[in-house]
Tab-separated table of N, CA and C in Angstrom:
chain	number	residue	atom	x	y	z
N	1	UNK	N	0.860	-1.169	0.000
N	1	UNK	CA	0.000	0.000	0.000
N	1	UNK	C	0.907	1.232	0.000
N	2	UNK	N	0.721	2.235	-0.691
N	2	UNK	CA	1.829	3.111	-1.238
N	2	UNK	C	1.084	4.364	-2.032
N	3	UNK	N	1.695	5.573	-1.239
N	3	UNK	CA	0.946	6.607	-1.920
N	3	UNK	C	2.213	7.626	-2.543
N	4	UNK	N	2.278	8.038	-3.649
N	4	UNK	CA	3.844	8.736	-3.617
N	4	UNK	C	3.455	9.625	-4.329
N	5	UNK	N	4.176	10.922	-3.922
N	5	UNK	CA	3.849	12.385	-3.559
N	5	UNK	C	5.176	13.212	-4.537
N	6	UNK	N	4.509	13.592	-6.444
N	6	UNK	CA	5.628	14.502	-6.828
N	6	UNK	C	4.388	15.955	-6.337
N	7	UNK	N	5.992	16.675	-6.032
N	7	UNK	CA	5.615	18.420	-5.898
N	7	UNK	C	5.830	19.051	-6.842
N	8	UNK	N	6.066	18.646	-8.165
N	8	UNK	CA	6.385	19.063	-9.692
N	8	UNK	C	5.784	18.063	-9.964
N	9	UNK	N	5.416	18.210	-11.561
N	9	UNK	CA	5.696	17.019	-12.937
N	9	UNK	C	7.372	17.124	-13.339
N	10	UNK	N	7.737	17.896	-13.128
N	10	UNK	CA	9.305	17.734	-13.138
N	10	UNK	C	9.693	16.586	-13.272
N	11	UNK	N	10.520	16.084	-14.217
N	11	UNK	CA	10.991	14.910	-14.516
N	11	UNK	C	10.314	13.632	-14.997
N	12	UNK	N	8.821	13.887	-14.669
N	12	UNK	CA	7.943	12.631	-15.061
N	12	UNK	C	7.512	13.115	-16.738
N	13	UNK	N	7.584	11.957	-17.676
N	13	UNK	CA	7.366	12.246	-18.891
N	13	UNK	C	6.246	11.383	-19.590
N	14	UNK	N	5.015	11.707	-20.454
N	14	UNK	CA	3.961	10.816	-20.809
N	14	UNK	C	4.309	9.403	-20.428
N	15	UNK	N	3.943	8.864	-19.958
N	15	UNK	CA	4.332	7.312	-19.620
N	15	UNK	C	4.021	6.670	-18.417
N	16	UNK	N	5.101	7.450	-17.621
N	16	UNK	CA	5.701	7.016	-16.578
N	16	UNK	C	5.234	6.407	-15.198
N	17	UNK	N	3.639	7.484	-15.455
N	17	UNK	CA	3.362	6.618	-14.584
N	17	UNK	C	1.825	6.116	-15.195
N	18	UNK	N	2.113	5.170	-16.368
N	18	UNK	CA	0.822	4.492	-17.291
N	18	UNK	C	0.190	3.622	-16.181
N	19	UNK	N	-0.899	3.155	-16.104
N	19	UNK	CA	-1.351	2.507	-16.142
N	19	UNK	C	-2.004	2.638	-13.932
N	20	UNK	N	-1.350	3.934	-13.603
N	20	UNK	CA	-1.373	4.073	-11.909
N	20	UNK	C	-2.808	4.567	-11.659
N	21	UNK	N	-2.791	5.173	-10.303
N	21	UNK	CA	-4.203	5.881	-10.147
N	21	UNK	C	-3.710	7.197	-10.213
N	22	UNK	N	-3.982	8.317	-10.191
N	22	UNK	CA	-3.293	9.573	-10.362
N	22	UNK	C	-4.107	10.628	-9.932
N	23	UNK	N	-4.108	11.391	-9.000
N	23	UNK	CA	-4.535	12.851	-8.617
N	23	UNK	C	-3.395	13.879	-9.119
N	24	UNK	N	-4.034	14.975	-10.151
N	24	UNK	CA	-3.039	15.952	-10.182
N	24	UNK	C	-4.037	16.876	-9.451
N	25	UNK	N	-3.184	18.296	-9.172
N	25	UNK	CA	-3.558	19.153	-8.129
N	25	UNK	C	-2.442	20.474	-8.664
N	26	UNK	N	-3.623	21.391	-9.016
N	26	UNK	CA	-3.081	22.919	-9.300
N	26	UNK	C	-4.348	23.918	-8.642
N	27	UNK	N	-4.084	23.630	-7.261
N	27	UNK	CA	-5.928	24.565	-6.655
N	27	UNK	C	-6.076	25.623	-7.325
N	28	UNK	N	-5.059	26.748	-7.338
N	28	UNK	CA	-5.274	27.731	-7.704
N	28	UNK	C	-6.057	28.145	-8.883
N	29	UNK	N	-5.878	27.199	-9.664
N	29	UNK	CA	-6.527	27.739	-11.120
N	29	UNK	C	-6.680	26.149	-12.068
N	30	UNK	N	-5.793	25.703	-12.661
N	30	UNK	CA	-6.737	24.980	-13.527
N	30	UNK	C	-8.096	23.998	-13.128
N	31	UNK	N	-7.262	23.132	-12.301
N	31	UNK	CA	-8.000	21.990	-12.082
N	31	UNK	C	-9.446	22.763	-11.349
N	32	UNK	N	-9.356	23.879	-10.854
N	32	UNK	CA	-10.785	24.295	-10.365
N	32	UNK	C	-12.010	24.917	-11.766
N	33	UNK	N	-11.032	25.484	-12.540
N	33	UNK	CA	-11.332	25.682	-14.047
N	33	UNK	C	-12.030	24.344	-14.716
N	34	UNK	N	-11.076	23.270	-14.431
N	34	UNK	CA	-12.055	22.055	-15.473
N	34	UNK	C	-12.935	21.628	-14.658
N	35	UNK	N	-13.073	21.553	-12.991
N	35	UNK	CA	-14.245	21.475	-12.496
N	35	UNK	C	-15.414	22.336	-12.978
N	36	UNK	N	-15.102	22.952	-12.465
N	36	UNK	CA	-16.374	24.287	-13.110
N	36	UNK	C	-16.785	24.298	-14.277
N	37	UNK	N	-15.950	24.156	-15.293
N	37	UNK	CA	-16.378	23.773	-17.144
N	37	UNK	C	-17.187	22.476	-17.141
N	38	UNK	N	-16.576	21.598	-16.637
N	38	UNK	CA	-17.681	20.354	-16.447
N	38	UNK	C	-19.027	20.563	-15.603
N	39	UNK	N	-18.970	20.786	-14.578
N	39	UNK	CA	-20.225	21.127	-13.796
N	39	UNK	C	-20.936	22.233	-14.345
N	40	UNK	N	-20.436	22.640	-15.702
N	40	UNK	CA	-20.940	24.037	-16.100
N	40	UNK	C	-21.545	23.469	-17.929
N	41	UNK	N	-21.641	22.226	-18.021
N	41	UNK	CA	-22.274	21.403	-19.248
N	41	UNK	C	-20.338	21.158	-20.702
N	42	UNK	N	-19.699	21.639	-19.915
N	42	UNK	CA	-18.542	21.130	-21.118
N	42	UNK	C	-18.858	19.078	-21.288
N	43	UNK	N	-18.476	19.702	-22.284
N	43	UNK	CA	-18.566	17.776	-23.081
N	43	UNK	C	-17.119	17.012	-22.137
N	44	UNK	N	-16.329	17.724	-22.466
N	44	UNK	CA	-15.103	17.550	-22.292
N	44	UNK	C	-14.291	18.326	-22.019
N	45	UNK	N	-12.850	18.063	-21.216
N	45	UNK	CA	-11.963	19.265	-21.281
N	45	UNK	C	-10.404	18.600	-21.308
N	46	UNK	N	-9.821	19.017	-22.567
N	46	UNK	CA	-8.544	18.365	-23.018
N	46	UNK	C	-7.156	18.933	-22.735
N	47	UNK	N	-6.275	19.051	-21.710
N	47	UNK	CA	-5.393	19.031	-21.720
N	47	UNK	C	-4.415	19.820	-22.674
N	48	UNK	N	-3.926	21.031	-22.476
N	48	UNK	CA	-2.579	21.169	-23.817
N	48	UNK	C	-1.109	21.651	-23.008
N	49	UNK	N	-0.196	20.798	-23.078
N	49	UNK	CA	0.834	21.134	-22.767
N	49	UNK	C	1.187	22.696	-22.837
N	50	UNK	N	0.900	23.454	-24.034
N	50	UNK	CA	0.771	24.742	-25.023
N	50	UNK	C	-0.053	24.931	-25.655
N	51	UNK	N	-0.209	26.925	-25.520
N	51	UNK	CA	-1.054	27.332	-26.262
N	51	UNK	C	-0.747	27.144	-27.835
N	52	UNK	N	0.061	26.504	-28.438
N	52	UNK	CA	0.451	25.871	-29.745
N	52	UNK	C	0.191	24.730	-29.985
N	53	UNK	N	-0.289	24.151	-29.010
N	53	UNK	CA	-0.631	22.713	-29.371
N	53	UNK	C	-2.230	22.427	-29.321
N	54	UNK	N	-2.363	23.271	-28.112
N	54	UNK	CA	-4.302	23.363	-28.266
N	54	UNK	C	-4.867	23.893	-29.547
N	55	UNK	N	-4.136	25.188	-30.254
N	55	UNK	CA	-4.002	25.460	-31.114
N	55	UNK	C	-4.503	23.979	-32.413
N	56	UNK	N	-2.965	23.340	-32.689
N	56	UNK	CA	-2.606	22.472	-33.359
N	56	UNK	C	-3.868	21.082	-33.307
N	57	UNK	N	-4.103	21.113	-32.049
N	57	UNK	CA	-5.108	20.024	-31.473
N	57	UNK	C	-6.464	20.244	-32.339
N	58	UNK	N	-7.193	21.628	-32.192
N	58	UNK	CA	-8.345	22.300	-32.628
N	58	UNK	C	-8.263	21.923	-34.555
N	59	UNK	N	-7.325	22.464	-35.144
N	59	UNK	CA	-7.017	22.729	-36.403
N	59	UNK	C	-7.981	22.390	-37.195
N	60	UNK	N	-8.826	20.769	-37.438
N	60	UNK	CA	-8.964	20.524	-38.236
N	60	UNK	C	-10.517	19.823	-37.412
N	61	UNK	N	-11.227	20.887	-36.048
N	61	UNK	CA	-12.483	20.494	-35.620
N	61	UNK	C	-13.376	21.887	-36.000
N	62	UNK	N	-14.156	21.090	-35.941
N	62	UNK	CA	-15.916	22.499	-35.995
N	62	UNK	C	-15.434	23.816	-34.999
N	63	UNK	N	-15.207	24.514	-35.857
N	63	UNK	CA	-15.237	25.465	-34.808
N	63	UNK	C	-16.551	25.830	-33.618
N	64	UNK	N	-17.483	25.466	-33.876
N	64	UNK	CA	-18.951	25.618	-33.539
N	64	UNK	C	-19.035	24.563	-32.099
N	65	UNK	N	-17.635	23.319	-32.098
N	65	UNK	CA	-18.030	22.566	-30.890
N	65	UNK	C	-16.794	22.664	-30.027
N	66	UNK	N	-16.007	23.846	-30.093
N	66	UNK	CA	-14.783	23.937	-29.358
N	66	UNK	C	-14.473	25.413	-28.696
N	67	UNK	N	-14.164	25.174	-28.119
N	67	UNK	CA	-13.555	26.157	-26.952
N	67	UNK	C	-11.900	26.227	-26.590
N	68	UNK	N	-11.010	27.715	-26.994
N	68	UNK	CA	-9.857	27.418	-26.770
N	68	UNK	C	-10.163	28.247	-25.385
N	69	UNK	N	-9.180	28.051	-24.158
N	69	UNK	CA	-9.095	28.236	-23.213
N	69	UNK	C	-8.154	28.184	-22.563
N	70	UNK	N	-7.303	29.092	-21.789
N	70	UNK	CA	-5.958	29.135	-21.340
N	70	UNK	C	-5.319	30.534	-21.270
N	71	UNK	N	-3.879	30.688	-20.828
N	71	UNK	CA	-2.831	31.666	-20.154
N	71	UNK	C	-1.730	31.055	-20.105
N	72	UNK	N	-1.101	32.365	-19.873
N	72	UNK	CA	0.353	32.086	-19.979
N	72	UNK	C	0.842	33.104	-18.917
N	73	UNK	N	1.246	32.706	-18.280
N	73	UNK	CA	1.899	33.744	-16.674
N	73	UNK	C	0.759	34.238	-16.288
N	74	UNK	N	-0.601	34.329	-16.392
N	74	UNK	CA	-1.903	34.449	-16.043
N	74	UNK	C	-2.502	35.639	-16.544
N	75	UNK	N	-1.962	35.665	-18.023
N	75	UNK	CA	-2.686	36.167	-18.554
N	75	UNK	C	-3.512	35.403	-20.140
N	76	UNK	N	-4.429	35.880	-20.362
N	76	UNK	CA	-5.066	35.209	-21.319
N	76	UNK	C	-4.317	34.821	-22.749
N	77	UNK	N	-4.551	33.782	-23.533
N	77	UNK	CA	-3.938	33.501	-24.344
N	77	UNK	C	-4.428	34.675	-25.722
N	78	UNK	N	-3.601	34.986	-25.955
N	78	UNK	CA	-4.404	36.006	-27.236
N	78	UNK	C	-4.884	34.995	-28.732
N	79	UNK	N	-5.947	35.497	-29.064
N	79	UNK	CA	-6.880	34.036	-29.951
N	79	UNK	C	-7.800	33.319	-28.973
N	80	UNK	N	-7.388	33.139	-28.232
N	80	UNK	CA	-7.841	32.347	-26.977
N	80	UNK	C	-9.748	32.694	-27.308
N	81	UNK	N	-10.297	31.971	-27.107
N	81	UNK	CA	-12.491	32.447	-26.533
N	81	UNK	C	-11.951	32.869	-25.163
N	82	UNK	N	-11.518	32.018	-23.689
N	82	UNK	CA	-11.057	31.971	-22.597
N	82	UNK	C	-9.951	32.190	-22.251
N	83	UNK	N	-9.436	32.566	-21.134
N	83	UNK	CA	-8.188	33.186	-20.033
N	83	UNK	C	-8.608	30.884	-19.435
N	84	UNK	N	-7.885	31.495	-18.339
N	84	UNK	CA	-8.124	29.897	-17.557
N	84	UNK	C	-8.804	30.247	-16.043
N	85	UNK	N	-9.783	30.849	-15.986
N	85	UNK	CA	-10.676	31.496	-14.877
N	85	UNK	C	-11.414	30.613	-14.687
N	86	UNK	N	-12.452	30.358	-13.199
N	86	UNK	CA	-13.665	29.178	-12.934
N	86	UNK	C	-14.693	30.702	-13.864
N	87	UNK	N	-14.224	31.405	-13.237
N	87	UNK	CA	-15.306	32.607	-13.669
N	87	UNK	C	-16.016	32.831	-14.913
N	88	UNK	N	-14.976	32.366	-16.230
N	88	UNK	CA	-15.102	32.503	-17.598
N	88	UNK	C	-15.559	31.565	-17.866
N	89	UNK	N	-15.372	29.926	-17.277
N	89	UNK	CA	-16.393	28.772	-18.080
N	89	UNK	C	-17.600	28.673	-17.486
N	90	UNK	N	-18.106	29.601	-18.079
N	90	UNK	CA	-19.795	29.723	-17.367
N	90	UNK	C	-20.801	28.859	-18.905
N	91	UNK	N	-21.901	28.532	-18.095
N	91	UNK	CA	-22.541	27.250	-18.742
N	91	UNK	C	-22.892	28.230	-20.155
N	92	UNK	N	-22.782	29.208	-20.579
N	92	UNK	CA	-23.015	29.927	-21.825
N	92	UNK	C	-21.981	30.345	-22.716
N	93	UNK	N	-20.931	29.983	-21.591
N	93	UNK	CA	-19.380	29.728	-22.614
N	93	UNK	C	-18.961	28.234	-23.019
N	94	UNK	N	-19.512	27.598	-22.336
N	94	UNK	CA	-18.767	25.589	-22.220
N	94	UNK	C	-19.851	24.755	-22.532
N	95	UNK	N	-21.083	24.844	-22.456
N	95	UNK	CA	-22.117	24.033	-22.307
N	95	UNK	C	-22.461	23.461	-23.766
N	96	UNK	N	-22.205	22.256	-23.795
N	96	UNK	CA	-22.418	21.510	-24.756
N	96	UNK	C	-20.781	21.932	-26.095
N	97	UNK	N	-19.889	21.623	-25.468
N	97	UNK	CA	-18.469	21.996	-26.221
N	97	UNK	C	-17.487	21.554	-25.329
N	98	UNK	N	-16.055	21.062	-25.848
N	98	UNK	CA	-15.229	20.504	-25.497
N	98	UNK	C	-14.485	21.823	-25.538
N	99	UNK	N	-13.868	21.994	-23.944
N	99	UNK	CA	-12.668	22.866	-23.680
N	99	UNK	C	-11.485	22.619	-23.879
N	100	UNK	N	-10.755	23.275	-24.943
N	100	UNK	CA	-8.856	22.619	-25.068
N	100	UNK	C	-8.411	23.648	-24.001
N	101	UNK	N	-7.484	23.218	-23.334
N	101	UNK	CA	-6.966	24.049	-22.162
N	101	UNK	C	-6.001	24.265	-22.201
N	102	UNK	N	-5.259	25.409	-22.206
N	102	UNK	CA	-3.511	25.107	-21.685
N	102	UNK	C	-3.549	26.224	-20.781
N	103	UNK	N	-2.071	25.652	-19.783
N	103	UNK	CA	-1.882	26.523	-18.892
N	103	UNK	C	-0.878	26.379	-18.387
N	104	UNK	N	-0.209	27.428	-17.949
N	104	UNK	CA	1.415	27.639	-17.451
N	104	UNK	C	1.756	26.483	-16.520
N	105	UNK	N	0.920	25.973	-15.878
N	105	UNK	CA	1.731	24.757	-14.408
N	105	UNK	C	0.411	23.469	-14.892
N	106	UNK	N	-0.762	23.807	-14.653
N	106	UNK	CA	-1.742	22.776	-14.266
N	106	UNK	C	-2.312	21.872	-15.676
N	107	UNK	N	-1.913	22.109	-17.014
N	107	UNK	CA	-2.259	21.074	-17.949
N	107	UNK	C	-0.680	20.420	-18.555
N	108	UNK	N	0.410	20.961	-18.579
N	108	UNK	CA	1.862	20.464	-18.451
N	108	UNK	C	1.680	19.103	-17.705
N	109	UNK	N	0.912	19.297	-16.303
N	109	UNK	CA	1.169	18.083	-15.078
N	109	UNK	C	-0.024	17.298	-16.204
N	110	UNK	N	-1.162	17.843	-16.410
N	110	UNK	CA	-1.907	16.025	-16.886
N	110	UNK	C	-1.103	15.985	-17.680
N	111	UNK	N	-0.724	16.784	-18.862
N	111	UNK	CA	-0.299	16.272	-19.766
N	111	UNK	C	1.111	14.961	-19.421
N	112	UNK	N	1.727	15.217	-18.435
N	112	UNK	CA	3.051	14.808	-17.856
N	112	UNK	C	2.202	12.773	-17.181
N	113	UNK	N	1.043	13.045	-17.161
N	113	UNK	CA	0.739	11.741	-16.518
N	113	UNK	C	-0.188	10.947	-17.382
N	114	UNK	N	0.198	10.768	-19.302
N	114	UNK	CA	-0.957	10.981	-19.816
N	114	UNK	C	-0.464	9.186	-19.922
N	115	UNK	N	-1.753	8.386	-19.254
N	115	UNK	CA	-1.395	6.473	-19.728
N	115	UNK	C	-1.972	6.659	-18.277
N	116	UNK	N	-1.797	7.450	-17.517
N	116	UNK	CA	-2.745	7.099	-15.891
N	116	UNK	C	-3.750	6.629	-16.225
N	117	UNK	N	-4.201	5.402	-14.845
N	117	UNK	CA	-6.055	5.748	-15.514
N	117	UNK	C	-6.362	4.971	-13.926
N	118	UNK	N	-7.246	5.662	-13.012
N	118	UNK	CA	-8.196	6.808	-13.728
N	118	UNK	C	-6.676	7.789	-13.320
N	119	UNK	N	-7.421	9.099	-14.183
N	119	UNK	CA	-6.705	10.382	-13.586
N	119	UNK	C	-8.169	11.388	-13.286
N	120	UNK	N	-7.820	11.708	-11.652
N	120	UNK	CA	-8.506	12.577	-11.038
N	120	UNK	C	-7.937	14.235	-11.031
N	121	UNK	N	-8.412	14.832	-11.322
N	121	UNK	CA	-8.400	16.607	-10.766
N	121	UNK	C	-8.846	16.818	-9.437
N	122	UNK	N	-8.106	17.620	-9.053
N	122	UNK	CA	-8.705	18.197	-7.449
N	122	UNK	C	-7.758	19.171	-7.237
N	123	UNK	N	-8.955	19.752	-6.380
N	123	UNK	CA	-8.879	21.685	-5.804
N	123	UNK	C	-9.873	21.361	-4.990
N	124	UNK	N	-10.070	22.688	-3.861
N	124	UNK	CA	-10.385	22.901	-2.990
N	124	UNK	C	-12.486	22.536	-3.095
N	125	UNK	N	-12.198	22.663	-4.392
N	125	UNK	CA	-13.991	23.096	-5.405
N	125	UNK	C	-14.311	21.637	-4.517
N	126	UNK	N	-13.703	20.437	-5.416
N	126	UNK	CA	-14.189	19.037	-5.354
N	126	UNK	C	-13.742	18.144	-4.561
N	127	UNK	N	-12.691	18.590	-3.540
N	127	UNK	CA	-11.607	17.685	-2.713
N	127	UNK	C	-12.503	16.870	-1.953
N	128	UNK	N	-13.818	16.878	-1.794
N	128	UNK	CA	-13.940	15.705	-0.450
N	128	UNK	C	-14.731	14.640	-1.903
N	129	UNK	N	-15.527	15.254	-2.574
N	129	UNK	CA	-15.438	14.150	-4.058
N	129	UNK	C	-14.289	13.181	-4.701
N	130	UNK	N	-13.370	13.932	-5.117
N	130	UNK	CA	-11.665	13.452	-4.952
N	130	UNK	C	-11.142	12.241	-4.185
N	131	UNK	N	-11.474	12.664	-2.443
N	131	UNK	CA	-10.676	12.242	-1.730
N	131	UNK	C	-11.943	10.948	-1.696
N	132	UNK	N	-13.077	10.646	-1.560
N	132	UNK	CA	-14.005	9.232	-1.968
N	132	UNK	C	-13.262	8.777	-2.762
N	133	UNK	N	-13.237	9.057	-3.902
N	133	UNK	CA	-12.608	8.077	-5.460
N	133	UNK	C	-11.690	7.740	-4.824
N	134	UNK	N	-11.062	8.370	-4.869
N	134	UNK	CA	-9.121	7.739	-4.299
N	134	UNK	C	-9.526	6.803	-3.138
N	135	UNK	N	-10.126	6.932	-1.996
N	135	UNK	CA	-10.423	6.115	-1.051
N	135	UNK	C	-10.635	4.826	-1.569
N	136	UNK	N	-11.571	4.891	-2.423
N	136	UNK	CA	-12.361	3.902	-3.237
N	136	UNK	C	-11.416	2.673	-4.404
N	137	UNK	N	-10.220	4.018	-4.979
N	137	UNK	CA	-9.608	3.146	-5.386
N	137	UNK	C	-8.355	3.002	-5.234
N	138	UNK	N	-7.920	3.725	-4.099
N	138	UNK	CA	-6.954	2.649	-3.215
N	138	UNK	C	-7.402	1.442	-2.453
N	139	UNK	N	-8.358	1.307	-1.549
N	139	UNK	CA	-8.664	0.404	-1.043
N	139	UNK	C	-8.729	-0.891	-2.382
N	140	UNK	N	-8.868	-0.680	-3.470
N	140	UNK	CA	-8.847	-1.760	-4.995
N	140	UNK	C	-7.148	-2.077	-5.570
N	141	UNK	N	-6.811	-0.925	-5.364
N	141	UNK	CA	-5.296	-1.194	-6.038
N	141	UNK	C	-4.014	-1.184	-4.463
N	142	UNK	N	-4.222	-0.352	-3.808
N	142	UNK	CA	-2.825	-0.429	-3.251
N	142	UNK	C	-2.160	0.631	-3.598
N	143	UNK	N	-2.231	1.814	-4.466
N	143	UNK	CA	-1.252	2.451	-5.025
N	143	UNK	C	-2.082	3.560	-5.337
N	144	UNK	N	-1.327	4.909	-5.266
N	144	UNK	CA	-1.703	5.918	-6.068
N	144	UNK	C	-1.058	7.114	-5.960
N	145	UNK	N	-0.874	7.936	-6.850
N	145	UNK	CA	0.391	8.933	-6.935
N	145	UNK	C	-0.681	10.357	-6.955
N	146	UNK	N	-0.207	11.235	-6.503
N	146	UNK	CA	-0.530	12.540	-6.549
N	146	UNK	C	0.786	13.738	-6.891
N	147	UNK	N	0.452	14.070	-7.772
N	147	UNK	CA	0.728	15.047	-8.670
N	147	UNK	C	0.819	16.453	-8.924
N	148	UNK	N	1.277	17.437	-7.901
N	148	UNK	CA	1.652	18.579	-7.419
N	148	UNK	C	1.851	19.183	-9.034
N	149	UNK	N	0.967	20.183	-9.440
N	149	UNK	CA	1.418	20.864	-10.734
N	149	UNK	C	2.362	21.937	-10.385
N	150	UNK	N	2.679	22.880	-9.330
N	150	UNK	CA	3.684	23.321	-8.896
N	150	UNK	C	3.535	24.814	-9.520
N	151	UNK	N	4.145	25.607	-9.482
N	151	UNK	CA	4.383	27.065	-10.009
N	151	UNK	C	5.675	27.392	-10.944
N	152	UNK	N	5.554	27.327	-11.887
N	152	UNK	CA	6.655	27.663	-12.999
N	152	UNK	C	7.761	26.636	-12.699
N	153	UNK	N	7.174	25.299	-12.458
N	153	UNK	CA	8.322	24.454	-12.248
N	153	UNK	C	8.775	24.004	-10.454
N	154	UNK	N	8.426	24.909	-9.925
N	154	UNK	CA	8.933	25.143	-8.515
N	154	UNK	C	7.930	24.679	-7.699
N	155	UNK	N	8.182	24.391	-6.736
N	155	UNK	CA	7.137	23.637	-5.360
N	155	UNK	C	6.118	24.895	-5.107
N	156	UNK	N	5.106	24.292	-4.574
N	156	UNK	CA	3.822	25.314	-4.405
N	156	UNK	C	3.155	24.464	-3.395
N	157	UNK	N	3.533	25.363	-2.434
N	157	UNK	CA	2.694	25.063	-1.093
N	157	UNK	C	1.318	24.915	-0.852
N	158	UNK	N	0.661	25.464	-1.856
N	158	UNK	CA	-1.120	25.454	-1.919
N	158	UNK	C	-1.175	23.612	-2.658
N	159	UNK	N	-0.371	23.314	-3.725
N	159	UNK	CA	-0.619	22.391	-3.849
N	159	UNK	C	0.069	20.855	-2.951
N	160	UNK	N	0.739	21.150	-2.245
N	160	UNK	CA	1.491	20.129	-1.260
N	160	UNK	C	0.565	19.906	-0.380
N	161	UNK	N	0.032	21.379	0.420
N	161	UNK	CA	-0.897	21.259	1.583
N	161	UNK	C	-1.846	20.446	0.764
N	162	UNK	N	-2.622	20.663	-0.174
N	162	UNK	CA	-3.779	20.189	-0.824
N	162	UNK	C	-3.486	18.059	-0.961
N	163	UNK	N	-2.272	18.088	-1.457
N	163	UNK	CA	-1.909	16.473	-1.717
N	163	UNK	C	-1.679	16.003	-0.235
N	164	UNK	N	-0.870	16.789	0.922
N	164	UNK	CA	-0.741	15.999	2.032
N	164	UNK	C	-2.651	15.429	2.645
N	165	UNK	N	-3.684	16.599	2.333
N	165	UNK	CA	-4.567	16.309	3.067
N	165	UNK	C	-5.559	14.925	2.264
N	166	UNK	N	-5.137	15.273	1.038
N	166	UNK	CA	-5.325	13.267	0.359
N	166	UNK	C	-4.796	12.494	0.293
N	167	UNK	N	-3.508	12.353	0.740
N	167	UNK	CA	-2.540	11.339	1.502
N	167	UNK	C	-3.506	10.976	2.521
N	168	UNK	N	-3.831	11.873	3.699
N	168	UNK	CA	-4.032	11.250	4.481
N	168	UNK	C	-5.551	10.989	4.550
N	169	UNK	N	-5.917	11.360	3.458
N	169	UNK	CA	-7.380	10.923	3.398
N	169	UNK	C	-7.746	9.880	2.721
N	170	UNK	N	-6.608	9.304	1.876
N	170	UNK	CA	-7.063	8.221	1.344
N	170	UNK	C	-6.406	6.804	2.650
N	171	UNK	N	-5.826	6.857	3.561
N	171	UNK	CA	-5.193	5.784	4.084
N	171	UNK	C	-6.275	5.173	5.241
């Protein structure tokens, strides 16, 4: 039984950790962003390492069923429909459309854990939702990693405090 705790995606690369249970955690902003887009009628919300790749991702969909969405040092992506705010995916911006996301710390980390499954989001929005699942499926596997998206690379105390209190909520 084993819970292991990065405070970055630093060093972890698509793969690595395929096939685990996975909580990533950026409270501040994304992961409360794709809560809210989902609870707010998004179809979906996809991950972009970069605003060049959400870009690249979109290229060749309906414009009519997509949503670009994201920042860069926290400010809005220019082209962008969306910044990466809970505020901006309101059910008349997301509802019934798939959000491409990028963002300076918090879609880097999914992107960094992409073969997890499941992979959970959590922030402060959904944490006692979160911390059930994980309960649920640690008590099934034995294992599960949490995923500190961090601040420009660097440790971020909002998200450590946030992973220590599902450490100890899943045991």
């Amino acid at each position: 039984m084993r819970v292991d705790v990065y405070f970055t995606p630093s060093g972890l690369s698509a793969g690595d950790l395929s096939g685990r249970a996975v909580i990533v955690i950026d409270v501040l902003r994304a992961t409360t962003t794709i809560v809210t887009a989902i609870a707010n009628g998004a179809k979906a919300v996809v991950p972009a390492a970069t605003s060049e790749e959400a870009v690249r991702l979109t290229a060749n969909l309906e414009r009519d069923g997509i949503v670009l969405a994201g920042e860069r040092r926290l400010l809005k992506v220019e082209g962008f429909n969306l910044g990466n705010s809970p505020r901006e995916v309101t059910a008349e911006a997301v509802a019934g459309k798939t959000v491409f996301l990028a963002t300076t710390n918090g879609t880097p980390a999914l992107v960094a854990v992409q073969g997890a499954d499941p992979v959970l989001v959590a922030g402060a929005i959904n944490f006692t939702a979160v911390a059930d699942r994980a309960r649920a499926v640690f008590r099934d596997r034995g294992d599960l990693a949490i995923v500190c998206a961090g601040r420009e690379k660097q440790f971020a105390l909002e998200d450590a405090y946030t992973a220590g209190r599902l450490a100890k909520a899943v045991k």
